[in-house]
Every structure is written in C-alpha cells, then in structure tokens.
CSV table of C-alpha atoms in Angstrom, one decimal:
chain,number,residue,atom,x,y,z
A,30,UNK,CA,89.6,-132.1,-21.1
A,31,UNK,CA,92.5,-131.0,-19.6
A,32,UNK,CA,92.1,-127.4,-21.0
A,33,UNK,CA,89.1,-127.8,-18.8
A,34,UNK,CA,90.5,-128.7,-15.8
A,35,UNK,CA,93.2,-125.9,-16.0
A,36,UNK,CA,90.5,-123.3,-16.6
A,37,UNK,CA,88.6,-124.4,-14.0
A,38,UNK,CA,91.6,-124.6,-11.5
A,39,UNK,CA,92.6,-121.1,-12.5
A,40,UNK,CA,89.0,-119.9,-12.2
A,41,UNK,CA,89.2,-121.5,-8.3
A,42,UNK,CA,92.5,-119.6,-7.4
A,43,UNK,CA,91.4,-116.6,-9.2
A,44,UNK,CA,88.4,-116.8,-6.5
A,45,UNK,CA,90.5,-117.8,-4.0
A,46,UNK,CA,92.8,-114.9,-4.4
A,47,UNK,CA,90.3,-112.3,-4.9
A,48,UNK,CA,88.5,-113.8,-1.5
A,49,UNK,CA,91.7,-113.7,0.5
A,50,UNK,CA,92.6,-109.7,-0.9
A,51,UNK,CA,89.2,-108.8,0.2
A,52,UNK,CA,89.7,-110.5,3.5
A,53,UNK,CA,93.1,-108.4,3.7
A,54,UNK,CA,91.4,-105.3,2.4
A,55,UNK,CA,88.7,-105.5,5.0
A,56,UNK,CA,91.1,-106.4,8.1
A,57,UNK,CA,93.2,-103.1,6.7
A,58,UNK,CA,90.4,-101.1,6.4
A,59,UNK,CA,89.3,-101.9,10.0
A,60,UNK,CA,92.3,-101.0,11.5
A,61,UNK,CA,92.8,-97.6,10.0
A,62,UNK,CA,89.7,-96.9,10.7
A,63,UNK,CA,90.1,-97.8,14.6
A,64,UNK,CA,93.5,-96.0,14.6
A,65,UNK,CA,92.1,-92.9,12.8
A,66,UNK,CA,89.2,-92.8,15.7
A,67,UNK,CA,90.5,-94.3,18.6
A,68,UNK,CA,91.0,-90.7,20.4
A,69,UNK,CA,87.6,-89.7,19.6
A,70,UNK,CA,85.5,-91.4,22.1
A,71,UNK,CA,88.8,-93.0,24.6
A,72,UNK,CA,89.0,-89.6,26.5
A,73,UNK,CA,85.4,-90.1,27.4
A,74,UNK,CA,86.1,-92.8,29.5
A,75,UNK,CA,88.3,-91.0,31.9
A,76,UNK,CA,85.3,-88.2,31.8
A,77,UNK,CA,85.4,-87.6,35.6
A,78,UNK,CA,89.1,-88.2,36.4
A,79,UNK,CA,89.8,-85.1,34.1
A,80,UNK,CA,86.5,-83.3,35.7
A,81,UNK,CA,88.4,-83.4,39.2
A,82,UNK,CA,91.6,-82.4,37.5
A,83,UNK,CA,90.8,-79.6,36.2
A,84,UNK,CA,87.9,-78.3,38.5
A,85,UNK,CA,84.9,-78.0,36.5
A,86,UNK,CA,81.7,-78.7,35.8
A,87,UNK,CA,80.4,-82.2,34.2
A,88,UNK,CA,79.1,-80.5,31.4
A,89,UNK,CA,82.3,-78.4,30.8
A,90,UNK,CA,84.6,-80.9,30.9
A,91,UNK,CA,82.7,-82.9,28.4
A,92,UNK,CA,82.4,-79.9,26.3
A,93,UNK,CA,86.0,-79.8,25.8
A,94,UNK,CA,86.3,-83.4,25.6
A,95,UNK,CA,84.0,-83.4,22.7
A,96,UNK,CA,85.2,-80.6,21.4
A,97,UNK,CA,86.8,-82.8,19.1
A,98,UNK,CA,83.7,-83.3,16.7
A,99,UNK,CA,83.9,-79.3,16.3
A,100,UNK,CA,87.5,-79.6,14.1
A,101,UNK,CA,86.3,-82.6,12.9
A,102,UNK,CA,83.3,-80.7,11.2
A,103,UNK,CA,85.1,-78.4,10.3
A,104,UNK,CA,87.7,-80.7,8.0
A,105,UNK,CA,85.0,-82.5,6.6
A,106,UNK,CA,84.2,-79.3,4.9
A,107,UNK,CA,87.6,-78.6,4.1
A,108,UNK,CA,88.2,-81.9,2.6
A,109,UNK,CA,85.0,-81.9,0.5
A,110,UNK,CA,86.1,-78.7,-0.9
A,111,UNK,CA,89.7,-79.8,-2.3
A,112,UNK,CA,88.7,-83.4,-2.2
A,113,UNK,CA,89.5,-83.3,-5.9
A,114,UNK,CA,92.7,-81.9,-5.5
A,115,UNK,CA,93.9,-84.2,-2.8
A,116,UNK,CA,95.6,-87.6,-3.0
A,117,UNK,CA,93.7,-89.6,-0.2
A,118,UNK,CA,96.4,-92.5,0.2
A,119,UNK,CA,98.9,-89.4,0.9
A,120,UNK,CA,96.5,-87.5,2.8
A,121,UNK,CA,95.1,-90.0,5.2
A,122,UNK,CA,98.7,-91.1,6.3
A,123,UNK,CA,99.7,-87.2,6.8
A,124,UNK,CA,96.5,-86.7,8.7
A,125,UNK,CA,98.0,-89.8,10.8
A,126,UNK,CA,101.3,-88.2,11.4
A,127,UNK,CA,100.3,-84.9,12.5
A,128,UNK,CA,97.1,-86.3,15.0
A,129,UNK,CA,99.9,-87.6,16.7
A,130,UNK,CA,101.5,-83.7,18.3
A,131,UNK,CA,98.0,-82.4,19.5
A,132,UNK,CA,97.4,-86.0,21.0
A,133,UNK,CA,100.8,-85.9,23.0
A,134,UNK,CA,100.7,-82.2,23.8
A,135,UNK,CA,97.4,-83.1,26.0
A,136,UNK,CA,99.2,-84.7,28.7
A,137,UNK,CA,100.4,-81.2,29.8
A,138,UNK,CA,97.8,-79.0,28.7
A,139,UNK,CA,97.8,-76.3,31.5
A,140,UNK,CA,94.0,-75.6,31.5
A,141,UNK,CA,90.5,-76.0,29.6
A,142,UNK,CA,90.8,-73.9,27.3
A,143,UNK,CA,94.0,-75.4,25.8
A,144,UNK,CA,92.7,-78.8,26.3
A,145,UNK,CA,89.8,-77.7,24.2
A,146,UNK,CA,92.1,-76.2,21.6
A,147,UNK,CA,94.2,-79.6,21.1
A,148,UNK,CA,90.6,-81.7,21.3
A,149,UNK,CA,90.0,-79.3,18.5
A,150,UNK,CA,93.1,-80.1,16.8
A,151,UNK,CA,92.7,-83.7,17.0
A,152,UNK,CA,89.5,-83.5,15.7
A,153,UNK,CA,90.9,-81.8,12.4
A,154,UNK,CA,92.6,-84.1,11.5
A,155,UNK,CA,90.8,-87.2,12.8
A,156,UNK,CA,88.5,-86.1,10.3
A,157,UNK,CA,91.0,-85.5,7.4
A,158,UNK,CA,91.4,-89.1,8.1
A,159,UNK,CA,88.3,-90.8,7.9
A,160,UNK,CA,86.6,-88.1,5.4
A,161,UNK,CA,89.3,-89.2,3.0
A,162,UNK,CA,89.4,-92.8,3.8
A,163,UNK,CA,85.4,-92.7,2.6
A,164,UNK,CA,86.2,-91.4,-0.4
A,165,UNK,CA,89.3,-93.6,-1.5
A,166,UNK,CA,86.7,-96.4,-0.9
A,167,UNK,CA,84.2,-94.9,-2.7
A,168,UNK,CA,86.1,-94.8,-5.6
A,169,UNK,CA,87.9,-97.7,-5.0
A,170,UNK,CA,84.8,-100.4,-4.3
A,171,UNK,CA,82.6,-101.6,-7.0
A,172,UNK,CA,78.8,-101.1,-6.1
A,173,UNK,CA,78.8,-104.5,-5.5
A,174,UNK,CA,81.6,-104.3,-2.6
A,175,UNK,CA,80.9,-101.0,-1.2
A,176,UNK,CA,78.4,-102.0,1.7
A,177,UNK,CA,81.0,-104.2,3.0
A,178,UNK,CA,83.7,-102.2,2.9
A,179,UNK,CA,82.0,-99.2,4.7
A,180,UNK,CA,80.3,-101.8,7.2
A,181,UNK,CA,83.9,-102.9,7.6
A,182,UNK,CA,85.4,-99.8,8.1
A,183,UNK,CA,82.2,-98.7,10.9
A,184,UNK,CA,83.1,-101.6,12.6
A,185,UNK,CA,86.7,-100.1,13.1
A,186,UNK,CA,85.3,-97.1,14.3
A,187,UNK,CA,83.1,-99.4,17.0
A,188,UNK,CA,86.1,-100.8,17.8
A,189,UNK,CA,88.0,-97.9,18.8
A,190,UNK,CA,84.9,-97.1,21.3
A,191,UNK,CA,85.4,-100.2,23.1
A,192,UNK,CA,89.0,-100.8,23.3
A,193,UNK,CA,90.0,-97.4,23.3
A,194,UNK,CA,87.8,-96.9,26.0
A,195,UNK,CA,89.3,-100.1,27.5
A,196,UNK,CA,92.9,-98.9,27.4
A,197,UNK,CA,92.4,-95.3,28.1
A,198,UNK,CA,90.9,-96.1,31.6
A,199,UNK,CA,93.6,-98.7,32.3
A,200,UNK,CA,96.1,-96.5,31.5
A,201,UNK,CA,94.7,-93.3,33.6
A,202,UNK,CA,94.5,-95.5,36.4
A,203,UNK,CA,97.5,-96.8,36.6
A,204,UNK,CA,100.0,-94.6,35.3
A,205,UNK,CA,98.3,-91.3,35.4
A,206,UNK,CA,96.3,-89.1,32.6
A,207,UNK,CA,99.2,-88.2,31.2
A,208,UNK,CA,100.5,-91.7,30.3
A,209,UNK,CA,97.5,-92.0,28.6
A,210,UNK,CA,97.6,-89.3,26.1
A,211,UNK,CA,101.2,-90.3,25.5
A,212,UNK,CA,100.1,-93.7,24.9
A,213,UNK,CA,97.5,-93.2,22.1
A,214,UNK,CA,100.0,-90.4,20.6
A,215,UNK,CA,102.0,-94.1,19.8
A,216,UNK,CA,99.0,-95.5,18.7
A,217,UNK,CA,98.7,-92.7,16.0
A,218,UNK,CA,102.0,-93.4,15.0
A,219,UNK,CA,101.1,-97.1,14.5
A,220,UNK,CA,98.1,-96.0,12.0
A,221,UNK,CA,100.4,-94.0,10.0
A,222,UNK,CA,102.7,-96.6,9.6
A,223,UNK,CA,99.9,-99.4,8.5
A,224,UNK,CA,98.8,-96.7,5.9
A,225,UNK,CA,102.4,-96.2,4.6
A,226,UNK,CA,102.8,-100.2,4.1
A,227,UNK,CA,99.0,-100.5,2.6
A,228,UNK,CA,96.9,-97.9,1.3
A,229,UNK,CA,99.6,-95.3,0.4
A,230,UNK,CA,101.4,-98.3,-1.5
A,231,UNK,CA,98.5,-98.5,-3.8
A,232,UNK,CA,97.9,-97.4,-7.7
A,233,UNK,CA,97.6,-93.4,-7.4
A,234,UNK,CA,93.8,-92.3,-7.6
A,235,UNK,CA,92.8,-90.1,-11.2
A,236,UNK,CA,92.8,-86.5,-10.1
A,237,UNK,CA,90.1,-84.8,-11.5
A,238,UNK,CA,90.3,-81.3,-10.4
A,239,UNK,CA,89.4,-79.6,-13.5
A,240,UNK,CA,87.0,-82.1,-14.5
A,241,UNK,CA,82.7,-81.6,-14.2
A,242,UNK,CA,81.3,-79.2,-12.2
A,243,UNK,CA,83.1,-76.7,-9.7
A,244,UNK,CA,83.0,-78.1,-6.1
A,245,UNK,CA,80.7,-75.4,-4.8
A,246,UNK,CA,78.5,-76.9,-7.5
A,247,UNK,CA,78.7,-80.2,-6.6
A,248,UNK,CA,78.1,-79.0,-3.1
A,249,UNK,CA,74.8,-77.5,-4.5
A,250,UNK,CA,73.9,-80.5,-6.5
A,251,UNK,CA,74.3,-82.7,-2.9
A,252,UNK,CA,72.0,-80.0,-0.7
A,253,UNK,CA,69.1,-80.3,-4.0
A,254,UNK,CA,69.5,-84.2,-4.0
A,255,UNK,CA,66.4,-84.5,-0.8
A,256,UNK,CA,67.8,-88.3,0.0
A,257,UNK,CA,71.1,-86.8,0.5
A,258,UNK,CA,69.4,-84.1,2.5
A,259,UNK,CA,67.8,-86.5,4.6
A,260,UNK,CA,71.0,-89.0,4.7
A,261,UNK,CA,73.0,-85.5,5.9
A,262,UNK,CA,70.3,-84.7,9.0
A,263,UNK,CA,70.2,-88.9,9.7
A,264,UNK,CA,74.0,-88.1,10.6
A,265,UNK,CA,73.7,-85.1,12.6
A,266,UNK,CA,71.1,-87.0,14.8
A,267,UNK,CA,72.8,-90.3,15.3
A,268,UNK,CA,76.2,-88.5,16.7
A,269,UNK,CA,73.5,-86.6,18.7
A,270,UNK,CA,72.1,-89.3,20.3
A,271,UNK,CA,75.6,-91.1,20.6
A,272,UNK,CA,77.4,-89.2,22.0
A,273,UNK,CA,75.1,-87.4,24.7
A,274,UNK,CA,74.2,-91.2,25.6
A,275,UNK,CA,78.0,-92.1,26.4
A,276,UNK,CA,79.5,-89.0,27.4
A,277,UNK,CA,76.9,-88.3,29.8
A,278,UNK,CA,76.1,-91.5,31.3
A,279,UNK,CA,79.9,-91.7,32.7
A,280,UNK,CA,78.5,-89.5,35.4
A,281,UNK,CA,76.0,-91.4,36.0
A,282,UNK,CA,78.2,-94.4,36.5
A,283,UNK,CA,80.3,-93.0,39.1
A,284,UNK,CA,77.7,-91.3,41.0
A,285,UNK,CA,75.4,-93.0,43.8
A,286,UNK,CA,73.9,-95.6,44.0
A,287,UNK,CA,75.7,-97.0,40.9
A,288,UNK,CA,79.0,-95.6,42.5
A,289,UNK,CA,81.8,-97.5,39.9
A,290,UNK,CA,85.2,-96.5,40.1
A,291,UNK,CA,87.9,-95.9,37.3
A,292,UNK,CA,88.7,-99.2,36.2
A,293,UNK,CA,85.4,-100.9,36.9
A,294,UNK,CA,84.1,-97.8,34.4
A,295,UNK,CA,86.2,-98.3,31.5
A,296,UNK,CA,85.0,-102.3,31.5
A,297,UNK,CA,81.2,-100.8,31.6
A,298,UNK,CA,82.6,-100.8,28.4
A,299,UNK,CA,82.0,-103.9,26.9
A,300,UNK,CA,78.9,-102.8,25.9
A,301,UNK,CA,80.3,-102.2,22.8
A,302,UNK,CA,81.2,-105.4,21.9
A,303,UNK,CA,78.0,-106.8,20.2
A,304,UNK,CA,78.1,-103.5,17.9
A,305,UNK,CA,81.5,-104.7,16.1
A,306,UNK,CA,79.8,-108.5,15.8
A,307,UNK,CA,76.3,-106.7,14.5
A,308,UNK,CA,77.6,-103.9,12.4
A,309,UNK,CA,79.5,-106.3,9.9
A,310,UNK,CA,75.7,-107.5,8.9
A,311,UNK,CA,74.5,-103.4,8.3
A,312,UNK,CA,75.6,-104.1,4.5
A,313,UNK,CA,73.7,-107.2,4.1
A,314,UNK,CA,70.5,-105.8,6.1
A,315,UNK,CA,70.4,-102.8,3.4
A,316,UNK,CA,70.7,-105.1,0.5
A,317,UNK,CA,67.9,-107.2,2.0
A,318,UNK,CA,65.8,-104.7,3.7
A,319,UNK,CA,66.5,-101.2,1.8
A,320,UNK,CA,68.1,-98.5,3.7
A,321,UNK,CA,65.2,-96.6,4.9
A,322,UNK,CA,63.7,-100.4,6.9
A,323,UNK,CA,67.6,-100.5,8.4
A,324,UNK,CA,67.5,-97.2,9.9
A,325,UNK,CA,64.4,-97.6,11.6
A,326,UNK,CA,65.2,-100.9,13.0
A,327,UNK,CA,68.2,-99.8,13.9
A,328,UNK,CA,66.3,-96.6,16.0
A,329,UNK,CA,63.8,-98.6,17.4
A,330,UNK,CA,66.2,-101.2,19.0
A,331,UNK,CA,68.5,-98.5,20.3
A,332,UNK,CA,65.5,-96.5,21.4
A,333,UNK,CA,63.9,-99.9,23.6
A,334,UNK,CA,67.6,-99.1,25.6
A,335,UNK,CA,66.6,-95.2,26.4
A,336,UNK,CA,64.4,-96.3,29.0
A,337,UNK,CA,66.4,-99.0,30.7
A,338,UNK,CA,69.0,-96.2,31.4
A,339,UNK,CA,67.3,-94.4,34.0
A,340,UNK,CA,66.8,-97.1,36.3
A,341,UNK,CA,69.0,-98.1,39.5
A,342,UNK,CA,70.7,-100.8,38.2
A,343,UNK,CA,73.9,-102.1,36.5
A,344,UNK,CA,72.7,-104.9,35.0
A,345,UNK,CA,69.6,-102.3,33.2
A,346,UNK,CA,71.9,-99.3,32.5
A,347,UNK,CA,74.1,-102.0,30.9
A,348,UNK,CA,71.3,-103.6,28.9
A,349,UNK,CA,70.6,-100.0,28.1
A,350,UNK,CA,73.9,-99.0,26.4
A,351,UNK,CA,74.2,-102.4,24.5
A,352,UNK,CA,70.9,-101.5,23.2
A,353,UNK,CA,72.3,-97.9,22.0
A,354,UNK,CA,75.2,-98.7,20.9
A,355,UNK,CA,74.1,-101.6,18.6
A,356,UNK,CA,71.4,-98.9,16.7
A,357,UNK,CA,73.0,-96.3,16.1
A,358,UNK,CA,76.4,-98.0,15.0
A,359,UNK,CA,73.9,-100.0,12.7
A,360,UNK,CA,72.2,-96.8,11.3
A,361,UNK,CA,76.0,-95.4,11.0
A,362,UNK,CA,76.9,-97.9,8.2
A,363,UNK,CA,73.8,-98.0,6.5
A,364,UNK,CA,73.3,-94.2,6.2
A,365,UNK,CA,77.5,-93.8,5.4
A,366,UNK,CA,76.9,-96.2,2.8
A,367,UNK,CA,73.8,-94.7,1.5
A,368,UNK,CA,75.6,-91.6,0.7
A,369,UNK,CA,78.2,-92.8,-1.5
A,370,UNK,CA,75.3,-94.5,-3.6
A,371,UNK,CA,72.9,-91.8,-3.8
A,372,UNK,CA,75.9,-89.1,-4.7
A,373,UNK,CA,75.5,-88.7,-8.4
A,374,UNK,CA,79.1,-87.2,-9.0
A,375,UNK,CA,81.6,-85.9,-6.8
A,376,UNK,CA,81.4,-89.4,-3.8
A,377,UNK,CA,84.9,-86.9,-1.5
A,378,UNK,CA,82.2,-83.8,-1.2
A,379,UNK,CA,79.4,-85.8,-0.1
A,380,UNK,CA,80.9,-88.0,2.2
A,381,UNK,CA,82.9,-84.4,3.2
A,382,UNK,CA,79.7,-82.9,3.8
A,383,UNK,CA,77.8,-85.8,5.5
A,384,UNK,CA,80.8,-86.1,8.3
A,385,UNK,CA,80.3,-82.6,8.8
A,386,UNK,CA,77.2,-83.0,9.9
A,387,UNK,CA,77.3,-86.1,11.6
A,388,UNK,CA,80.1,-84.5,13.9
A,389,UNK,CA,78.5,-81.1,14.2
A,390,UNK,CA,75.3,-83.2,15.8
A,391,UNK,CA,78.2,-84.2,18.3
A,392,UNK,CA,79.0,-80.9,19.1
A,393,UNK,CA,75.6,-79.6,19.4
A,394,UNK,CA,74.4,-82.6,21.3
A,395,UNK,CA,77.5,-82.0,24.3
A,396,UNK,CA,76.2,-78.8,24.3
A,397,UNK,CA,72.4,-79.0,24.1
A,398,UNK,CA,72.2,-82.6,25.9
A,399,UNK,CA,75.1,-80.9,29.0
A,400,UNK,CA,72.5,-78.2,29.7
A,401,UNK,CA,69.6,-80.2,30.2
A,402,UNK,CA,72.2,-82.4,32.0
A,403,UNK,CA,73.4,-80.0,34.7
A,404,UNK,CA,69.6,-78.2,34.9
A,405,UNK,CA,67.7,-80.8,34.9
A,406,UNK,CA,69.1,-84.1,35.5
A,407,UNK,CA,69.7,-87.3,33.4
A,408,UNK,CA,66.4,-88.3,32.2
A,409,UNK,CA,66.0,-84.7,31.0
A,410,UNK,CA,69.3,-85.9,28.5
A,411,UNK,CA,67.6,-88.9,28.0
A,412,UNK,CA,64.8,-87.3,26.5
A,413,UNK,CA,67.0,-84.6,24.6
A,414,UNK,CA,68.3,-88.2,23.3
A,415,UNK,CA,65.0,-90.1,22.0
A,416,UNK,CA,63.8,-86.9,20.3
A,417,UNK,CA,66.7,-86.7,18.2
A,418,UNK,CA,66.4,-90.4,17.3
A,419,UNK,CA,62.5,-89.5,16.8
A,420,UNK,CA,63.8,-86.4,14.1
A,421,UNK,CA,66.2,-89.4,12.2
A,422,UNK,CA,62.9,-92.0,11.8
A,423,UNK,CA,61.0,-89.1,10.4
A,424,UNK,CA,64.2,-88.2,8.1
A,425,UNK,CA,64.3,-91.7,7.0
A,426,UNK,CA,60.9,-91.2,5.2
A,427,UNK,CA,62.9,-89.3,2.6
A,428,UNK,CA,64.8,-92.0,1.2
A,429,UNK,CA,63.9,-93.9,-1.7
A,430,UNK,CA,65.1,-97.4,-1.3
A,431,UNK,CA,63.8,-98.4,-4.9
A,432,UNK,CA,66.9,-96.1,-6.5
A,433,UNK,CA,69.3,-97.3,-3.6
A,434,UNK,CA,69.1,-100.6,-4.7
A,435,UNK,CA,68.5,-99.4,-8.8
A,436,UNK,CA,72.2,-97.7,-7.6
C-alpha cells in the first residue's frame, strides 16, 4: 500500500514538474520570439514621422522600412542551406548580438538608401533568429508538443507587433527617432542575454551534416512534397496581406478625416491584442479542425475586416484591423506548424525555405501593394490585399489534413 502511495505521489510531481518546465518553456519561447521580431514591424508605427524626415514618398519610405523582410528572405535560405552544420542554441544568441549594431546605427543613418541597407541588415539576422529558433523546436518538441510550442512562439511574434509598436511611437514622440532605435538596440541586447541563460544552456543538438541526403536534395525533396508547396505560397500570401494592411493603413490614420497624431497612432495599436489571446488556441484549432479548415477560417474572419477598412471611421477601421490581425496571425501558426509535420526529413531547410517565402511576400507586397497605394488610392491596396488572401484559400485546397493528423 504504501509502495502505492509513493508511486502515485511520484507519478503527481513527475506531472507536476513536467507541467511547470512546459509552462517555463513556453514563457521562454515567447519572449525570444518577441525579442527576435520586435524591430520588424515597431518601425512601422513611426511610418510618417520618418516619411517627413527624410522627404519622401509614402510608398518609399515604407519600402525601406520593410526592406527588412528582403534580408530576412534572404537568411532563411542561407540558414536552410547550413542548417545542418549550425548549432541553433549558438546561432540564435549570435544572431541576437549582432541585430543589435544595424539597429543602433539607424538612429544616424544619413539618408534612404542607408536606412534601407541597415533595414536590410536587421532583417538578416532577424531571420537567422527565428529560422533557427523553428528548427531547435522542431527537433526539440515531440509531435504531441509541437503545435503548442509554435503557437507559443507566434504569439511572441504578435506580441512584438503590439508592444513594439506601442513603445516605438512613445519613444519617437518623446525623445525623438533616434532614442528609439537606440532603445530597441537594448532590447536586442536583452534577447541575447535570455538566450545565453536558456536555450544556449541546453543539451547540444546531434549535428548531422554528413548524414541523408545533400541539402540541395532535401531542398528538392521539399519543392516535390505539393503540401509543402502549398504551405510555402500560404506564407508568401499571409505576409502579403499583413504587412500591406499595416504598413499602409498608417497613412491612412494620420491623414483626413481620421487625422491621429503620433501617440494616438501607436495605441491604434491595440488591435493586436486579441491576436496574442486567439493565437495560443491555433494549435488546438488544427488538432480539432485539420489545418486546411484553420486556414480558411482564419482568411475568412480576417477577410470580413477588409471591407470595414475603407470606411470613415475609427471605431470601423479599428474593427477592421482586429479583424486582420486575428486571421492571419491564426493562419501564421497553423501553416508554421504544418510545415515541420509534413517535412519528411530535414525540419531547418523547410522551415528555412518556408520563411523565405513568407518574408519575400512582405517584400513584394510593400512593393506591389505601395504602387497601387500612391496610383490609386487605399481601397485599390485593399483589393491588392483580399486577392492575396483569395490565392492562400485556393492554396489551402492542397493540404491533406488526413496525413497532418496521421503525422
């Protein structure tokens, strides 16, 4: 009887102890993920401050601004092909480090074109960052764990959109745009360290660069896979539609009859906060409804908020955004979690390869989306916006929830 008791109070803290490290593992994930990001998308919010600045077009501006998601596409290839040879606890905190210099050297970068160089910069190794970060939990979750962890880890990355967006217009407006950039060079600094007391501080990852295929190969085996195909074009569209909503609708913000200032802009804001309560539940919407049903919920709810943008009103354009935001965060996790389970081998160059194009559709929706902007107005963007959500509903089709869930 009392061997009983004993196993069955062992079996309790076992539980207990494995509830609370996934509690830790999930608040650490979070946060690396928000301070891997947070310079991404917190520039955006001081859109027109840096338009005036530097005297240049709205579409211009946010070219450079987004110019970001062109490095960042660019080291997610890089980092799918020597993902094998690369420790990710070591390579996520240099990434950390070295974001840091770009993100300082903005506050005194003379004109556009070096603005867009160190955008560019940041966005290599923003990238190096969270492509790497994917694959350690890819190898490091069991199937069973994974959707939470990415949804956790998404959720960071909502994060970063709101309060980064919070604190860069605060910051702007009351100490100037170079504060700012100073200010979330510290915050860089602060991600490295978190990563150097948790994730570098773990067992060492097998490196198996001389094991299976060669990673062109495995590159080849990905583009054959068509869910993978589909879960690749799903991520090119979402950042599409993302970021030509909430880079472009800054202008819209400040301009009549809407007419917010600075600070009133970066609370718009806020909008993002039912995204990090909704996106937690992407993991548990896939297991229930398959990952094909989540991204088409997740598309039609943002694309009921399309419409509600173009009218004259804050309370609608707000509606609007919450709307956005919450679908295509939501299609975010599910699809970055899809492609860690449909990868047959190789989980660093598909999730490598699936960032790069989820950020290239970032960089060729600035510039796509900005043209139809300054031509034509916002509810040309807006319709720019709703066919690339259209193009991820018909990608969807592709995916074969039977094996996601066989997986």
């Amino acid at each position: 009887m009392t061997q009983t008791i004993d196993a069955l109070v062992n079996s309790r803290m076992g539980m207990h102890g494995r509830s609370s490290g996934a509690l830790l593992r999930t608040i650490v994930i979070g946060l690396t993920a928000f301070l891997t990001v947070v310079d991404l998308f917190a520039t955006q919010a001081i859109l027109p401050s840096l338009t005036r600045a530097y005297g240049v077009t709205p579409a211009a501006m946010a070219f450079a601004v987004n110019a970001s998601t062109m490095g960042m596409a660019v080291a997610g290839l890089a980092v799918a092909l020597f993902s094998r040879r690369i420790d990710p606890r070591q390579g996520i905190l240099i990434s950390l480090v070295v974001l840091s210099i770009p993100t300082a050297l903005l506050a005194t970068a003379p004109n556009l074109t070096v603005f867009t160089i160190l955008r560019v910069a940041q966005g290599l190794c923003m990238a190096s960052g969270f492509t790497l970060t994917l694959a350690y939990l890819g190898e490091e979750c069991s199937a069973a764990d994974a959707g939470g962890a990415f949804a956790a880890y998404i959720t960071g990355n909502v994060a970063s959109n709101l309060v980064g967006r919070l604190i860069s217009a605060g910051v702007a407006d009351h100490l100037g745009l170079a504060s700012n950039f100073y200010f979330f060079a510290g915050l860089n600094l602060v991600g490295a360290v978190l990563v150097y007391f948790t994730i570098a501080r773990t067992e060492p990852m097998a490196m198996d660069g001389a094991a299976g295929p060669s990673v062109l190969e495995g590159w080849r085996l990905h583009l054959r896979n068509p869910r993978l195909r589909a879960a690749f074009g799903i991520g090119f569209c979402i950042l599409f539609a993302f970021i030509g909503t909430f880079t472009y609708v800054n202008f819209v913000l400040v301009r009549s009859p809407l007419s917010l200032g600075p600070m009133a802009l970066g609370f718009v804001y806020f909008v993002f906060l039912p995204s990090i309560v909704t996106t937690v539940l992407a993991g548990h919407a896939v297991r229930r409804a398959g990952t094909r049903w989540t991204i088409w919920g997740s598309f039609l709810l943002a694309g009921f908020g399309l419409p509600l943008l173009l009218l004259p009103y804050i309370p609608a354009v707000l509606a609007g955004m919450v709307l956005v935001g919450i679908g295509t965060f939501f299609a975010q996790a599910a699809a970055t979690g899809f492609v860690s389970t449909a990868a047959t081998a190789d989980r660093g160059s598909a999730s490598g390869l699936y960032l790069a194009c989820y950020f290239l559709g970032g960089m060729v929706g600035t510039a796509v989306l900005g043209q139809l902007f300054d031509r034509f107005g916002w509810p040309a963007a807006v319709v720019g916006i709703a066919s690339a959500m259209a193009a991820a509903c018909l990608l969807a089709v592709r995916i074969d929830e039977a094996k996601i869930r066989a997986g």
